[in-house]
mmCIF file of C-alpha atoms in Angstrom:
data_model
loop_
_atom_site.group_PDB
_atom_site.id
_atom_site.type_symbol
_atom_site.label_atom_id
_atom_site.label_comp_id
_atom_site.label_asym_id
_atom_site.label_seq_id
_atom_site.Cartn_x
_atom_site.Cartn_y
_atom_site.Cartn_z
ATOM 1 C CA UNK A 275 0.000 0.000 0.000
ATOM 2 C CA UNK A 276 1.376 3.387 -0.991
ATOM 3 C CA UNK A 277 1.829 6.001 1.705
ATOM 4 C CA UNK A 278 0.776 9.085 -0.241
ATOM 5 C CA UNK A 279 1.730 11.382 2.629
ATOM 6 C CA UNK A 280 5.406 10.490 2.118
ATOM 7 C CA UNK A 281 5.562 11.457 -1.547
ATOM 8 C CA UNK A 282 7.394 14.705 -2.244
ATOM 9 C CA UNK A 283 8.905 13.890 -5.651
ATOM 10 C CA UNK A 284 8.481 11.487 -8.552
ATOM 11 C CA UNK A 285 11.190 9.431 -10.228
ATOM 12 C CA UNK A 286 10.083 8.440 -13.711
ATOM 13 C CA UNK A 287 11.434 5.981 -16.243
ATOM 14 C CA UNK A 288 11.119 6.909 -19.943
ATOM 15 C CA UNK A 289 11.377 4.051 -22.476
ATOM 16 C CA UNK A 290 8.347 1.721 -22.364
ATOM 17 C CA UNK A 291 6.868 3.849 -19.593
ATOM 18 C CA UNK A 292 6.059 7.050 -21.490
ATOM 19 C CA UNK A 293 6.437 5.607 -24.999
ATOM 20 C CA UNK A 294 7.015 2.196 -26.613
ATOM 21 C CA UNK A 295 10.722 1.971 -27.380
ATOM 22 C CA UNK A 296 11.070 -0.857 -29.898
ATOM 23 C CA UNK A 297 9.080 0.789 -32.699
ATOM 24 C CA UNK A 298 11.350 3.810 -32.228
ATOM 25 C CA UNK A 299 14.539 1.730 -32.348
ATOM 26 C CA UNK A 300 13.297 -0.192 -35.389
ATOM 27 C CA UNK A 301 12.636 3.029 -37.317
ATOM 28 C CA UNK A 302 15.953 4.541 -36.234
ATOM 29 C CA UNK A 303 17.920 1.469 -37.284
ATOM 30 C CA UNK A 304 16.157 1.448 -40.654
ATOM 31 C CA UNK A 305 17.143 5.083 -41.208
ATOM 32 C CA UNK A 306 20.736 4.319 -40.248
ATOM 33 C CA UNK A 307 20.809 1.394 -42.685
ATOM 34 C CA UNK A 308 19.476 3.617 -45.450
ATOM 35 C CA UNK A 309 22.344 6.016 -44.745
ATOM 36 C CA UNK A 310 25.013 3.303 -44.655
ATOM 37 C CA UNK A 311 24.000 1.137 -47.613
ATOM 38 C CA UNK A 312 25.313 3.386 -50.428
ATOM 39 C CA UNK A 313 28.344 4.520 -48.411
ATOM 40 C CA UNK A 314 29.421 1.405 -46.497
ATOM 41 C CA UNK A 315 27.599 -1.693 -47.769
ATOM 42 C CA UNK A 316 29.713 -4.064 -45.688
ATOM 43 C CA UNK A 317 28.809 -2.386 -42.408
ATOM 44 C CA UNK A 318 25.211 -2.037 -43.572
ATOM 45 C CA UNK A 319 25.058 -5.800 -44.110
ATOM 46 C CA UNK A 320 26.247 -6.326 -40.529
ATOM 47 C CA UNK A 321 23.499 -4.134 -39.092
ATOM 48 C CA UNK A 322 20.876 -5.705 -41.351
ATOM 49 C CA UNK A 323 21.615 -9.104 -39.772
ATOM 50 C CA UNK A 324 20.399 -9.345 -36.145
ATOM 51 C CA UNK A 325 22.902 -12.076 -35.277
ATOM 52 C CA UNK A 326 25.915 -10.213 -36.679
ATOM 53 C CA UNK A 327 24.708 -6.928 -35.202
ATOM 54 C CA UNK A 328 24.428 -8.470 -31.740
ATOM 55 C CA UNK A 329 27.846 -10.106 -32.091
ATOM 56 C CA UNK A 330 29.471 -6.756 -32.860
ATOM 57 C CA UNK A 331 27.743 -5.111 -29.909
ATOM 58 C CA UNK A 332 28.689 -7.955 -27.561
ATOM 59 C CA UNK A 333 32.324 -7.647 -28.593
ATOM 60 C CA UNK A 334 32.279 -3.897 -27.971
ATOM 61 C CA UNK A 335 30.876 -4.533 -24.476
ATOM 62 C CA UNK A 336 33.562 -7.150 -23.785
ATOM 63 C CA UNK A 337 36.264 -4.741 -24.934
ATOM 64 C CA UNK A 338 34.761 -1.804 -22.994
ATOM 65 C CA UNK A 339 32.911 -3.161 -19.935
ATOM 66 C CA UNK A 340 32.939 0.276 -18.333
ATOM 67 C CA UNK A 341 30.673 1.514 -21.141
ATOM 68 C CA UNK A 342 27.929 -1.087 -20.672
ATOM 69 C CA UNK A 343 25.573 1.587 -19.275
ATOM 70 C CA UNK A 344 26.161 4.071 -22.122
ATOM 71 C CA UNK A 345 23.808 3.245 -24.992
ATOM 72 C CA UNK A 346 25.049 6.090 -27.193
ATOM 73 C CA UNK A 347 28.735 5.211 -26.978
ATOM 74 C CA UNK A 348 28.027 1.495 -27.387
ATOM 75 C CA UNK A 349 26.115 2.140 -30.592
ATOM 76 C CA UNK A 350 28.729 4.550 -31.923
ATOM 77 C CA UNK A 351 31.546 2.111 -31.175
ATOM 78 C CA UNK A 352 29.562 -0.736 -32.738
ATOM 79 C CA UNK A 353 29.228 1.282 -35.943
ATOM 80 C CA UNK A 354 32.945 2.068 -35.892
ATOM 81 C CA UNK A 355 33.774 -1.593 -35.359
ATOM 82 C CA UNK A 356 31.598 -2.748 -38.268
ATOM 83 C CA UNK A 357 33.118 -0.134 -40.566
ATOM 84 C CA UNK A 358 36.649 -1.041 -39.493
ATOM 85 C CA UNK A 359 36.075 -4.784 -39.874
ATOM 86 C CA UNK A 360 34.815 -4.245 -43.416
ATOM 87 C CA UNK A 361 37.640 -1.918 -44.460
ATOM 88 C CA UNK A 362 35.259 1.011 -44.819
ATOM 89 C CA UNK A 363 35.558 4.651 -43.790
ATOM 90 C CA UNK A 364 35.429 4.793 -39.983
ATOM 91 C CA UNK A 365 34.768 8.534 -40.226
ATOM 92 C CA UNK A 366 31.228 7.661 -41.334
ATOM 93 C CA UNK A 367 30.408 6.389 -37.837
ATOM 94 C CA UNK A 368 29.515 9.768 -36.354
ATOM 95 C CA UNK A 369 27.216 10.695 -39.231
ATOM 96 C CA UNK A 370 25.517 7.286 -39.141
ATOM 97 C CA UNK A 371 25.005 7.607 -35.398
ATOM 98 C CA UNK A 372 23.547 11.106 -35.837
ATOM 99 C CA UNK A 373 20.994 9.725 -38.298
ATOM 100 C CA UNK A 374 20.048 7.023 -35.799
ATOM 101 C CA UNK A 375 19.901 9.386 -32.832
ATOM 102 C CA UNK A 376 17.758 11.989 -34.574
ATOM 103 C CA UNK A 377 15.177 9.324 -35.386
ATOM 104 C CA UNK A 378 15.503 7.845 -31.889
ATOM 105 C CA UNK A 379 14.210 11.153 -30.496
ATOM 106 C CA UNK A 380 11.026 10.925 -32.579
ATOM 107 C CA UNK A 381 8.985 9.011 -30.042
ATOM 108 C CA UNK A 382 5.228 8.512 -29.978
ATOM 109 C CA UNK A 383 3.976 8.894 -26.440
ATOM 110 C CA UNK A 384 1.294 6.685 -24.981
ATOM 111 C CA UNK A 385 -2.048 8.491 -24.962
ATOM 112 C CA UNK A 386 -2.061 8.851 -21.185
ATOM 113 C CA UNK A 387 1.549 10.036 -20.878
ATOM 114 C CA UNK A 388 1.232 13.798 -21.394
ATOM 115 C CA UNK A 389 -1.903 14.222 -19.256
ATOM 116 C CA UNK A 390 -0.248 12.239 -16.466
ATOM 117 C CA UNK A 391 2.963 14.255 -16.731
ATOM 118 C CA UNK A 392 1.050 17.525 -16.544
ATOM 119 C CA UNK A 393 -0.908 16.421 -13.477
ATOM 120 C CA UNK A 394 2.147 15.110 -11.655
ATOM 121 C CA UNK A 395 4.359 18.083 -12.533
ATOM 122 C CA UNK A 396 1.751 20.458 -11.134
ATOM 123 C CA UNK A 397 2.136 18.787 -7.757
ATOM 124 C CA UNK A 398 5.651 17.289 -7.529
ATOM 125 C CA UNK A 399 9.130 17.751 -8.971
ATOM 126 C CA UNK A 400 9.681 14.951 -11.488
ATOM 127 C CA UNK A 401 13.118 13.502 -12.205
ATOM 128 C CA UNK A 402 13.640 11.322 -15.277
ATOM 129 C CA UNK A 403 15.653 8.225 -14.326
ATOM 130 C CA UNK A 404 16.639 6.279 -17.422
ATOM 131 C CA UNK A 405 19.117 3.661 -18.577
ATOM 132 C CA UNK A 406 18.464 4.810 -22.140
ATOM 133 C CA UNK A 407 19.735 7.801 -24.072
ATOM 134 C CA UNK A 408 16.551 9.757 -24.767
ATOM 135 C CA UNK A 409 16.883 13.532 -24.435
ATOM 136 C CA UNK A 410 13.735 14.785 -22.708
ATOM 137 C CA UNK A 411 14.132 18.222 -24.268
ATOM 138 C CA UNK A 412 14.546 16.942 -27.821
ATOM 139 C CA UNK A 413 11.614 14.613 -27.273
ATOM 140 C CA UNK A 414 9.591 17.672 -26.269
ATOM 141 C CA UNK A 415 8.672 16.891 -22.662
ATOM 142 C CA UNK A 416 11.502 18.613 -20.803
ATOM 143 C CA UNK A 417 9.237 21.311 -19.384
ATOM 144 C CA UNK A 418 7.597 18.743 -17.114
ATOM 145 C CA UNK A 419 10.847 17.654 -15.456
ATOM 146 C CA UNK A 420 12.927 19.169 -12.684
ATOM 147 C CA UNK A 421 15.973 17.088 -13.674
ATOM 148 C CA UNK A 422 17.142 14.263 -15.933
ATOM 149 C CA UNK A 423 19.238 11.458 -14.444
ATOM 150 C CA UNK A 424 20.489 9.212 -17.255
ATOM 151 C CA UNK A 425 22.865 6.294 -16.851
ATOM 152 C CA UNK A 426 25.212 7.422 -19.630
ATOM 153 C CA UNK A 427 25.776 10.766 -17.891
ATOM 154 C CA UNK A 428 25.708 9.593 -14.274
ATOM 155 C CA UNK A 429 27.959 6.591 -14.856
ATOM 156 C CA UNK A 430 25.799 3.746 -13.535
ATOM 157 C CA UNK A 431 22.299 2.620 -14.371
ATOM 158 C CA UNK A 432 19.327 1.093 -12.641
ATOM 159 C CA UNK A 433 18.979 -0.978 -10.493
ATOM 160 C CA UNK A 434 22.108 0.489 -8.845
ATOM 161 C CA UNK A 435 20.912 2.429 -5.791
ATOM 162 C CA UNK A 436 23.322 5.265 -6.549
ATOM 163 C CA UNK A 437 21.357 6.538 -9.528
ATOM 164 C CA UNK A 438 18.137 6.461 -7.500
ATOM 165 C CA UNK A 439 19.774 8.365 -4.654
ATOM 166 C CA UNK A 440 21.168 10.894 -7.130
ATOM 167 C CA UNK A 441 17.663 11.392 -8.495
ATOM 168 C CA UNK A 442 16.377 12.079 -4.987
ATOM 169 C CA UNK A 443 19.134 14.637 -4.445
ATOM 170 C CA UNK A 444 18.284 16.281 -7.768
ATOM 171 C CA UNK A 445 14.693 16.633 -6.567
ATOM 172 C CA UNK A 446 15.857 18.022 -3.225
ATOM 173 C CA UNK A 447 14.264 15.267 -1.153
ATOM 174 C CA UNK A 448 15.253 12.119 0.733
ATOM 175 C CA UNK A 449 14.978 8.747 -1.053
ATOM 176 C CA UNK A 450 12.045 7.636 1.124
ATOM 177 C CA UNK A 451 10.124 10.696 -0.096
ATOM 178 C CA UNK A 452 10.343 9.619 -3.758
ATOM 179 C CA UNK A 453 7.786 7.549 -5.629
ATOM 180 C CA UNK A 454 9.598 5.853 -8.511
ATOM 181 C CA UNK A 455 7.497 4.816 -11.506
ATOM 182 C CA UNK A 456 8.571 2.508 -14.320
ATOM 183 C CA UNK A 457 7.868 -0.512 -16.493
ATOM 184 C CA UNK A 458 10.555 -3.004 -15.452
ATOM 185 C CA UNK A 459 9.904 -5.057 -12.292
ATOM 186 C CA UNK A 460 13.609 -5.580 -11.606
ATOM 187 C CA UNK A 461 15.110 -2.263 -12.679
ATOM 188 C CA UNK A 462 12.319 0.012 -11.490
ATOM 189 C CA UNK A 463 10.425 -1.770 -8.725
ATOM 190 C CA UNK A 464 13.167 -3.761 -7.002
ATOM 191 C CA UNK A 465 15.769 -1.101 -7.780
ATOM 192 C CA UNK A 466 13.638 1.663 -6.315
ATOM 193 C CA UNK A 467 12.676 -0.381 -3.267
ATOM 194 C CA UNK A 468 16.339 -1.183 -2.676
ATOM 195 C CA UNK A 469 17.075 2.535 -2.698
ATOM 196 C CA UNK A 470 14.438 3.132 -0.026
ATOM 197 C CA UNK A 471 11.750 4.529 -2.329
ATOM 198 C CA UNK A 472 8.142 3.636 -2.861
ATOM 199 C CA UNK A 473 7.528 2.265 -6.336
ATOM 200 C CA UNK A 474 4.789 1.804 -8.914
ATOM 201 C CA UNK A 475 5.006 -0.751 -11.719
ATOM 202 C CA UNK A 476 3.606 0.497 -15.036
ATOM 203 C CA UNK A 477 2.569 -2.791 -16.623
ATOM 204 C CA UNK A 478 1.972 -1.745 -20.241
ATOM 205 C CA UNK A 479 2.252 -5.293 -21.529
ATOM 206 C CA UNK A 480 -0.251 -6.843 -19.141
ATOM 207 C CA UNK A 481 2.376 -9.174 -17.687
ATOM 208 C CA UNK A 482 1.515 -11.310 -14.687
#
């Protein structure tokens, strides 16, 4: 049972909480492929194949375990690796990533997301707490947030208690005064509870 009297701030996940992420990623990857195909067909073939794409990403993570929380750098380094392995121009990596990232910001919010944000922001400071790389200002919802705590900037991601505690500090409250809201039972619910917060599971998929 939630203790509403304790709540002085909201921690809020982004991907799959405010918008479905995989349609966004699918569109962004298609745009990146369209960019790469005439310029670097070898690398494009890698990213067109889910198995090869995952193998490249896994190798980048093995080579750079300290970057496992940074989705942007992992993708950029994966593009560089595919270009390098195919003898193609590594300088194309930044431009290909920019194409991906621009499309990645073009999210389609769930119908209830903006009304809920407006209601919550009128009453509490809201801090975005995300393991992803969405930019709340480029997405167009930044005005509703007091702060943005992302794993790639902070240095660790959920469910590490440190990012939850940093979010509480950004809101100017103690962890036990935060209600953290998100879609992932482990990352959001157990992570938030472990940090001393109350939590709400947003079950968009109707999972048991």
